[in-house]
Short mmCIF file of C-alpha atoms in Angstrom, two decimals:
data_model
loop_
_atom_site.label_atom_id
_atom_site.label_comp_id
_atom_site.label_asym_id
_atom_site.label_seq_id
_atom_site.Cartn_x
_atom_site.Cartn_y
_atom_site.Cartn_z
CA MET A 1 165.33 -74.56 -55.66
CA ILE A 2 168.48 -76.53 -56.31
CA GLU A 3 167.98 -80.17 -57.21
CA LEU A 4 170.41 -82.99 -57.96
CA PRO A 5 172.13 -81.43 -61.02
CA GLU A 6 172.83 -78.22 -59.10
CA SER A 7 173.86 -79.85 -55.81
CA SER A 8 176.25 -82.12 -57.71
CA ASN A 9 177.80 -79.18 -59.56
CA ILE A 10 178.04 -76.99 -56.44
CA SER A 11 179.72 -79.84 -54.55
CA LYS A 12 182.37 -80.08 -57.26
CA GLN A 13 182.87 -76.31 -57.13
CA LEU A 14 183.22 -76.42 -53.34
CA ASN A 15 185.86 -79.15 -53.58
CA ALA A 16 187.81 -77.05 -56.06
CA THR A 17 187.41 -73.83 -54.06
CA ILE A 18 187.33 -74.28 -50.28
CA LYS A 19 188.54 -77.81 -49.56
CA GLY A 20 191.57 -77.69 -47.25
CA LYS A 21 190.86 -74.18 -45.94
CA ARG A 22 190.80 -73.49 -42.20
CA ILE A 23 187.75 -71.85 -40.63
CA VAL A 24 188.48 -68.65 -38.65
CA GLY A 25 185.00 -67.14 -38.33
CA VAL A 26 181.38 -68.35 -38.07
CA THR A 27 178.27 -66.17 -38.05
CA VAL A 28 174.84 -67.78 -37.66
CA GLY A 29 171.41 -66.17 -38.06
CA HIS A 30 172.58 -62.76 -39.25
CA THR A 31 169.41 -62.28 -41.33
CA PRO A 32 166.18 -63.56 -39.73
CA HIS A 33 163.92 -65.59 -42.00
CA LYS A 34 160.47 -66.95 -41.09
CA LEU A 35 160.78 -70.04 -43.29
CA MET A 36 164.29 -71.01 -42.24
CA TRP A 37 165.12 -74.12 -40.20
CA TYR A 38 168.34 -74.92 -38.36
CA TYR A 39 169.36 -78.54 -37.87
CA GLY A 40 171.20 -79.36 -34.68
CA ASP A 41 172.16 -76.84 -32.00
CA ARG A 42 172.37 -73.50 -33.78
CA ASP A 43 174.25 -71.95 -30.85
CA GLY A 44 176.85 -74.69 -31.09
CA TYR A 45 177.79 -74.24 -34.76
CA SER A 46 180.71 -71.92 -34.00
CA ARG A 47 182.14 -74.28 -31.38
CA LEU A 48 181.98 -77.20 -33.82
CA LEU A 49 183.50 -75.33 -36.75
CA MET A 50 186.06 -72.81 -35.47
CA GLY A 51 189.60 -73.83 -36.36
CA LYS A 52 188.48 -76.85 -38.38
CA THR A 53 189.68 -77.65 -41.89
CA ILE A 54 187.16 -78.07 -44.68
CA GLY A 55 186.97 -81.61 -46.05
CA LYS A 56 185.04 -83.06 -48.96
CA ALA A 57 181.70 -81.76 -50.20
CA ILE A 58 179.18 -84.40 -51.34
CA ALA A 59 175.76 -84.08 -52.99
CA TYR A 60 172.94 -86.19 -51.58
CA GLY A 61 169.82 -85.58 -53.63
CA GLY A 62 169.23 -81.82 -53.56
CA LEU A 63 171.35 -81.42 -50.41
CA VAL A 64 175.01 -80.48 -50.06
CA GLU A 65 177.09 -81.92 -47.22
CA ILE A 66 180.46 -80.34 -46.38
CA GLY A 67 182.89 -82.03 -44.02
CA ALA A 68 184.67 -79.85 -41.43
CA GLY A 69 186.86 -81.73 -38.97
CA GLU A 70 184.63 -84.11 -37.01
CA ALA A 71 181.49 -82.22 -38.06
CA ASP A 72 179.32 -82.03 -41.17
CA ILE A 73 177.60 -78.94 -42.54
CA LEU A 74 174.31 -79.62 -44.34
CA LEU A 75 172.79 -77.09 -46.75
CA GLY A 76 169.27 -77.76 -47.99
CA GLU A 77 167.77 -77.42 -51.44
CA GLY A 78 166.26 -74.00 -50.72
CA VAL A 79 169.60 -72.49 -49.73
CA GLY A 80 171.67 -70.24 -51.97
CA ILE A 81 175.37 -71.10 -51.50
CA ARG A 82 177.94 -68.50 -52.55
CA PHE A 83 181.72 -68.22 -52.51
CA CYS A 84 183.17 -64.83 -51.59
CA PRO A 85 186.69 -64.11 -52.90
CA SER A 86 189.26 -62.32 -50.77
CA GLY A 87 188.75 -58.56 -50.70
CA GLU A 88 185.17 -58.63 -51.94
CA PRO A 89 182.30 -57.54 -49.66
CA ARG A 90 180.11 -60.22 -48.11
CA PRO A 91 176.42 -60.37 -49.09
CA LEU A 92 174.23 -58.23 -46.84
CA LYS A 93 171.82 -61.11 -46.22
CA HIS A 94 172.80 -64.56 -44.98
CA GLN A 95 171.88 -67.12 -42.35
CA LEU A 96 175.36 -68.66 -42.26
CA LEU A 97 178.74 -67.05 -42.93
CA ILE A 98 181.94 -69.09 -42.73
CA GLU A 99 185.21 -67.19 -43.09
CA PHE A 100 188.54 -68.80 -43.92
CA ASP A 101 192.18 -68.13 -43.12
CA ASP A 102 192.89 -66.80 -46.63
CA HIS A 103 190.21 -64.08 -46.26
CA THR A 104 187.73 -65.86 -48.52
CA ALA A 105 184.31 -66.91 -47.25
CA LEU A 106 181.24 -69.03 -47.86
CA THR A 107 177.70 -67.74 -47.31
CA ALA A 108 174.37 -69.55 -47.20
CA CYS A 109 171.07 -67.72 -47.54
CA VAL A 110 167.56 -69.15 -47.78
CA GLN A 111 165.63 -67.98 -50.81
CA MET A 112 161.95 -68.94 -50.28
CA TYR A 113 162.27 -71.61 -47.62
CA GLY A 114 164.87 -74.15 -46.57
CA GLY A 115 167.17 -75.41 -43.89
CA MET A 116 170.81 -75.77 -42.91
CA GLY A 117 172.66 -77.34 -40.06
CA CYS A 118 175.86 -78.48 -38.43
CA CYS A 119 176.40 -81.52 -36.23
CA LEU A 120 179.07 -83.99 -35.26
CA ARG A 121 179.40 -86.59 -38.01
CA GLY A 122 176.63 -89.15 -37.84
CA GLU A 123 174.44 -87.15 -35.45
CA LEU A 124 172.49 -84.97 -37.88
CA GLU A 125 168.79 -85.84 -37.61
CA ASN A 126 166.93 -85.02 -40.81
CA LYS A 127 164.71 -87.56 -42.58
CA TYR A 128 165.29 -86.15 -46.07
CA TYR A 129 169.06 -86.27 -45.53
CA LYS A 130 168.92 -89.87 -44.30
CA VAL A 131 166.76 -91.00 -47.21
CA ALA A 132 169.00 -89.23 -49.73
CA LYS A 133 172.06 -91.00 -48.29
CA GLU A 134 170.37 -94.41 -48.36
CA LYS A 135 168.89 -94.38 -51.88
CA PRO A 136 170.94 -94.63 -55.10
CA SER A 137 171.47 -91.46 -57.10
CA PRO A 138 169.94 -91.35 -60.60
CA LEU A 139 173.41 -90.24 -61.73
CA ALA A 140 174.94 -93.53 -60.50
CA SER A 141 174.93 -97.00 -62.05
CA LYS A 142 173.11 -98.45 -59.02
CA PHE A 143 170.02 -96.57 -60.17
CA SER A 144 169.15 -99.37 -62.59
CA GLU A 145 166.07 -99.93 -64.72
CA SER A 146 164.97 -102.76 -62.42
CA TYR A 147 165.27 -100.44 -59.40
CA PHE A 148 163.20 -97.79 -61.20
CA GLN A 149 160.56 -100.34 -62.21
CA LYS A 150 160.09 -101.29 -58.55
CA ILE A 151 159.34 -97.64 -57.76
CA THR A 152 156.79 -97.28 -60.56
CA ALA A 153 155.14 -100.66 -59.93
CA ALA A 154 154.53 -100.25 -56.19
CA ASP A 155 150.87 -100.59 -55.16
CA ASP A 156 150.79 -97.26 -53.34
CA VAL A 157 151.71 -95.22 -56.45
CA ARG A 158 149.24 -96.66 -58.96
CA ASN A 159 146.77 -93.80 -58.56
CA LEU A 160 149.38 -91.07 -58.42
CA SER A 161 150.06 -88.71 -61.30
CA LEU A 162 153.58 -88.75 -62.74
CA LYS A 163 154.34 -85.55 -60.89
CA GLY A 164 153.14 -87.14 -57.66
CA LEU A 165 155.19 -90.27 -58.40
CA LEU A 166 158.49 -88.61 -59.30
CA ALA A 167 158.54 -85.31 -57.44
CA THR A 168 157.06 -86.12 -54.02
CA GLU A 169 157.89 -88.29 -51.00
CA GLN A 170 161.60 -88.48 -51.87
CA ARG A 171 161.12 -91.59 -54.00
CA ILE A 172 164.03 -90.29 -56.08
CA PRO A 173 165.99 -87.80 -53.93
CA GLY A 174 167.11 -84.76 -55.89
CA LEU A 175 164.45 -85.14 -58.58
CA GLY A 176 161.97 -82.37 -57.84
CA ASN A 177 159.35 -80.34 -59.63
CA GLY A 178 161.99 -78.36 -61.52
CA THR A 179 163.90 -81.19 -63.16
CA LEU A 180 160.68 -83.17 -63.58
CA GLN A 181 159.40 -80.92 -66.37
CA ASP A 182 162.08 -81.68 -68.97
CA ILE A 183 162.23 -85.35 -67.95
CA LEU A 184 158.55 -85.74 -68.83
CA PHE A 185 158.92 -83.65 -71.99
CA HIS A 186 161.65 -85.94 -73.35
CA ALA A 187 159.53 -88.97 -72.45
CA LYS A 188 156.49 -87.32 -74.11
CA LEU A 189 154.38 -87.91 -70.99
CA HIS A 190 151.97 -85.46 -69.35
CA PRO A 191 152.64 -84.60 -65.66
CA LYS A 192 148.99 -85.40 -64.81
CA ARG A 193 149.13 -88.85 -66.43
CA LYS A 194 148.28 -91.59 -63.93
CA THR A 195 151.03 -94.08 -63.11
CA ARG A 196 148.69 -97.05 -63.56
CA THR A 197 148.19 -96.16 -67.24
CA LEU A 198 151.87 -96.52 -68.14
CA THR A 199 152.77 -99.32 -70.53
CA GLU A 200 156.02 -101.25 -70.29
CA LYS A 201 157.33 -99.13 -73.15
CA ASP A 202 156.30 -95.94 -71.30
CA ARG A 203 158.16 -97.09 -68.19
CA ALA A 204 161.30 -97.87 -70.14
CA THR A 205 161.14 -94.53 -71.94
CA LEU A 206 160.60 -92.69 -68.66
CA TYR A 207 163.56 -94.44 -67.01
CA ALA A 208 165.82 -93.53 -69.93
CA SER A 209 164.66 -89.91 -69.73
CA VAL A 210 165.30 -89.71 -65.98
CA LYS A 211 168.87 -90.92 -66.51
CA SER A 212 169.73 -88.93 -69.62
CA THR A 213 168.02 -85.65 -68.68
CA LEU A 214 169.52 -85.44 -65.20
CA ALA A 215 172.93 -86.38 -66.61
CA ALA A 216 172.71 -83.63 -69.24
CA MET A 217 171.71 -81.09 -66.61
CA GLU A 218 174.59 -82.13 -64.35
CA ILE A 219 177.21 -82.14 -67.12
CA GLN A 220 176.19 -78.62 -68.16
CA GLY A 221 176.48 -77.24 -64.63
CA GLY A 222 172.81 -77.23 -63.66
CA ARG A 223 169.74 -75.57 -65.09
CA ASP A 224 169.56 -72.01 -66.40
CA THR A 225 166.85 -71.29 -63.80
CA GLU A 226 169.28 -71.84 -60.89
CA LEU A 227 172.57 -70.31 -59.73
CA ASP A 228 175.88 -71.97 -58.93
CA LEU A 229 178.51 -71.26 -56.24
CA TYR A 230 179.54 -68.04 -58.02
CA GLY A 231 176.02 -66.75 -58.65
CA MET A 232 176.08 -67.78 -62.32
CA SER A 233 173.20 -69.51 -64.10
CA GLY A 234 173.61 -73.15 -65.09
CA GLY A 235 174.45 -73.99 -68.68
CA TYR A 236 171.53 -76.36 -69.30
CA HIS A 237 168.79 -74.51 -71.18
CA THR A 238 165.44 -75.67 -69.83
CA ILE A 239 162.79 -76.67 -72.35
CA LEU A 240 159.92 -76.34 -69.85
CA SER A 241 160.28 -73.72 -67.11
CA LYS A 242 159.30 -70.20 -66.11
CA LYS A 243 161.66 -69.03 -68.86
CA THR A 244 159.80 -70.82 -71.65
CA VAL A 245 156.12 -70.53 -70.72
CA ASN A 246 154.02 -69.31 -73.68
CA LYS A 247 157.02 -69.72 -76.00
CA PRO A 248 156.93 -72.20 -78.92
CA CYS A 249 157.63 -75.85 -78.13
CA ALA A 250 161.06 -76.90 -79.40
CA ASP A 251 159.52 -79.90 -81.20
CA CYS A 252 156.13 -78.83 -82.55
CA GLY A 253 155.90 -75.05 -82.16
CA ARG A 254 152.78 -75.01 -79.98
CA PRO A 255 152.95 -72.57 -77.00
CA ILE A 256 154.20 -74.06 -73.74
CA LYS A 257 151.48 -74.07 -71.08
CA LYS A 258 151.70 -73.51 -67.33
CA GLU A 259 149.20 -74.74 -64.73
CA ALA A 260 148.99 -74.89 -60.95
CA TYR A 261 149.03 -78.52 -59.81
CA LEU A 262 149.85 -80.37 -56.57
CA GLY A 263 151.06 -77.29 -54.74
CA GLY A 264 153.26 -75.97 -57.53
CA ALA A 265 153.44 -75.27 -61.24
CA ILE A 266 153.62 -77.71 -64.11
CA TYR A 267 154.76 -76.87 -67.64
CA TYR A 268 153.95 -78.95 -70.70
CA CYS A 269 153.35 -78.95 -74.42
CA PRO A 270 149.67 -79.69 -75.17
CA GLN A 271 150.64 -81.30 -78.48
CA CYS A 272 153.67 -83.40 -77.49
CA GLN A 273 152.43 -84.41 -74.03
CA ILE A 274 148.81 -85.39 -74.52
CA LEU A 275 147.00 -86.43 -71.33
#
């Protein structure tokens, strides 16, 4: 699932690749998918997009928004976004195919689950999208330490684990279970640690890790567990992920552990991240 580092990188790639191109073909729903959601009027996508020129792509949390005339295209965090050069065959599976006047194309295909949509600007109804647009990005200066402290000090999060605090309820859009793992590793905090047990020093360390880890992931083109616009893995080598489970910890050499927790997996070092 793409999160903020990947959506930010893909948005940059889209701006360098398809911005200014005119849309000459739109195909929606080519490959049925049970866990796929369409935002807006699916049957109206073609009418909104045909003949329009692609504008700027912007990352909001783990979402990618692409301007097209008076409309916006929204691609969710579970969507694989790929650029197809001129002359190359299109992927066999996709839920959205947009073809351009230079014979290149863009495809979007849901991996496990996810959503995509197209609406006139300002009319797209999706709560995650709205929250992601309203809240400051951890990659921006507005995401200050005082702002972060308000999130961690709220009464309704005191009994939450750090995974529950950081990776649920869109408290920090774009920070999900994937990026969470290395953030907590660098802060030397266990994902099951209760928020109420954090000291002032812990909170400061965690804030610094959120900022620096996400920035490193973004600068290096996303994580090596995810793919970019061209189907290439990101350049950031994850410390804790499906690629490193049971391998030696980079700091102490103990094997990295994996557990099921809160509807997903957590990865941690039992020596460096003591509960």
